[in-house]
Amino acid sequence: MHRSPHRPTACRRPAFTLIELLVVIAIVALLIGLLLPVLGNARDAAVDVRCQANQRTIHQSFHVYANDFDQYVPIGYRAAPGFKQFNLNVYSGFADRFVLYGWLYQHGLMDAGEAFYCPAETSDGESFDGDDNPWPPGTPGRNTLVSYGLAPLAAIPDDPADANATNLPRLELQGQRAILADSVGLPERVDSRHGDGVFALYADAAVRFIERDRFDADLALCTSLSDAFNGEQQRIWDEIDKR
């Protein structure tokens, strides 16, 4: 009698039930919900560290410049037109000259150009080599700005030939005063970076985070670029000076 060869039956694994699948999906969603804030906080912390490192790099540039020019530094705002909010400039395309930070650039102290830009910046107009903010600077008709506004220590002339001991501050005499910070010229400039405050660099190389609520009342009044807001701008910087 012929016998069929024995064929073992296939071992089947039990399938997930719908309820089990939904439970797994819920657990994965819960884990993602828990991890996303942690990852976001880690990313923000990394940006903050980079911003502080940038400002310390800028301090080194000003320190070298000060050593080469008897401690006189172009820390302030453009004397013409006299707006204390005009404190971010490297190159003025309209005046066709290097101004403020541009003095450092011409002295070879801005080779690490990206260090002069806040890593939290979301505005193309003040980002490194943005479409509206070319790098390297020097294109006629095109302004180049950085992210960090200079403290209004003095009204700085555009032309270094017009500078003298009466209108340039000396870095060694600034003690613990602020010399720059994330721009506080307009509310939207704070909004486009850290949002809830600014990092500020002091003459002694310290970097501190200044909460926005300490100066927001004056900042909210600065609705445009104008010397009409010089008083508000000065009060903002006076608050930043307090660390």
mmCIF file of N, CA and C in Angstrom, residues 65 69 74 97-99 103 106 156-168:
data_model
loop_
_atom_site.group_PDB
_atom_site.id
_atom_site.type_symbol
_atom_site.label_atom_id
_atom_site.label_comp_id
_atom_site.label_asym_id
_atom_site.label_seq_id
_atom_site.Cartn_x
_atom_site.Cartn_y
_atom_site.Cartn_z
ATOM 1 N N TYR A 65 41.558 94.469 18.284
ATOM 2 C CA TYR A 65 41.451 95.809 17.695
ATOM 3 C C TYR A 65 41.866 96.867 18.716
ATOM 4 N N PHE A 69 44.876 99.777 18.571
ATOM 5 C CA PHE A 69 44.485 101.179 18.422
ATOM 6 C C PHE A 69 44.346 101.881 19.781
ATOM 7 N N PRO A 74 35.329 100.970 17.858
ATOM 8 C CA PRO A 74 34.098 101.522 17.266
ATOM 9 C C PRO A 74 32.837 100.857 17.823
ATOM 10 N N ARG A 97 30.535 102.520 2.011
ATOM 11 C CA ARG A 97 31.716 102.446 2.866
ATOM 12 C C ARG A 97 31.490 101.451 3.991
ATOM 13 N N PHE A 98 32.576 100.964 4.549
ATOM 14 C CA PHE A 98 32.516 100.101 5.724
ATOM 15 C C PHE A 98 32.339 100.978 6.957
ATOM 16 N N VAL A 99 31.431 100.555 7.852
ATOM 17 C CA VAL A 99 31.130 101.334 9.057
ATOM 18 C C VAL A 99 31.021 100.395 10.254
ATOM 19 N N TRP A 103 35.002 98.393 10.452
ATOM 20 C CA TRP A 103 36.381 98.741 10.801
ATOM 21 C C TRP A 103 37.150 97.483 11.205
ATOM 22 N N GLN A 106 37.862 95.461 7.933
ATOM 23 C CA GLN A 106 38.983 95.971 7.164
ATOM 24 C C GLN A 106 40.317 95.719 7.856
ATOM 25 N N ILE A 156 29.399 106.955 16.560
ATOM 26 C CA ILE A 156 30.617 106.635 15.825
ATOM 27 C C ILE A 156 30.532 107.198 14.399
ATOM 28 N N PRO A 157 31.515 107.987 13.981
ATOM 29 C CA PRO A 157 31.495 108.481 12.596
ATOM 30 C C PRO A 157 31.705 107.343 11.608
ATOM 31 N N ASP A 158 31.158 107.518 10.405
ATOM 32 C CA ASP A 158 31.350 106.489 9.376
ATOM 33 C C ASP A 158 32.805 106.399 8.947
ATOM 34 N N ASP A 159 33.465 107.531 8.846
ATOM 35 C CA ASP A 159 34.831 107.576 8.346
ATOM 36 C C ASP A 159 35.819 107.531 9.515
ATOM 37 N N PRO A 160 36.688 106.509 9.560
ATOM 38 C CA PRO A 160 37.670 106.450 10.652
ATOM 39 C C PRO A 160 38.544 107.700 10.745
ATOM 40 N N ALA A 161 38.690 108.421 9.620
ATOM 41 C CA ALA A 161 39.508 109.639 9.643
ATOM 42 C C ALA A 161 38.879 110.713 10.523
ATOM 43 N N ASP A 162 37.566 110.594 10.769
ATOM 44 C CA ASP A 162 36.872 111.568 11.613
ATOM 45 C C ASP A 162 36.846 111.149 13.071
ATOM 46 N N ALA A 163 37.398 109.984 13.380
ATOM 47 C CA ALA A 163 37.376 109.473 14.752
ATOM 48 C C ALA A 163 38.535 110.047 15.548
ATOM 49 N N ASN A 164 38.269 110.302 16.800
ATOM 50 C CA ASN A 164 39.326 110.763 17.697
ATOM 51 C C ASN A 164 38.947 110.396 19.125
ATOM 52 N N ALA A 165 39.755 110.795 20.062
ATOM 53 C CA ALA A 165 39.547 110.396 21.456
ATOM 54 C C ALA A 165 38.252 110.940 22.037
ATOM 55 N N THR A 166 37.655 111.936 21.395
ATOM 56 C CA THR A 166 36.427 112.512 21.953
ATOM 57 C C THR A 166 35.188 111.744 21.552
ATOM 58 N N ASN A 167 35.254 110.913 20.486
ATOM 59 C CA ASN A 167 34.042 110.224 20.049
ATOM 60 C C ASN A 167 34.200 108.718 19.895
ATOM 61 N N LEU A 168 35.290 108.157 20.427
ATOM 62 C CA LEU A 168 35.447 106.707 20.446
ATOM 63 C C LEU A 168 35.653 106.241 21.892
#
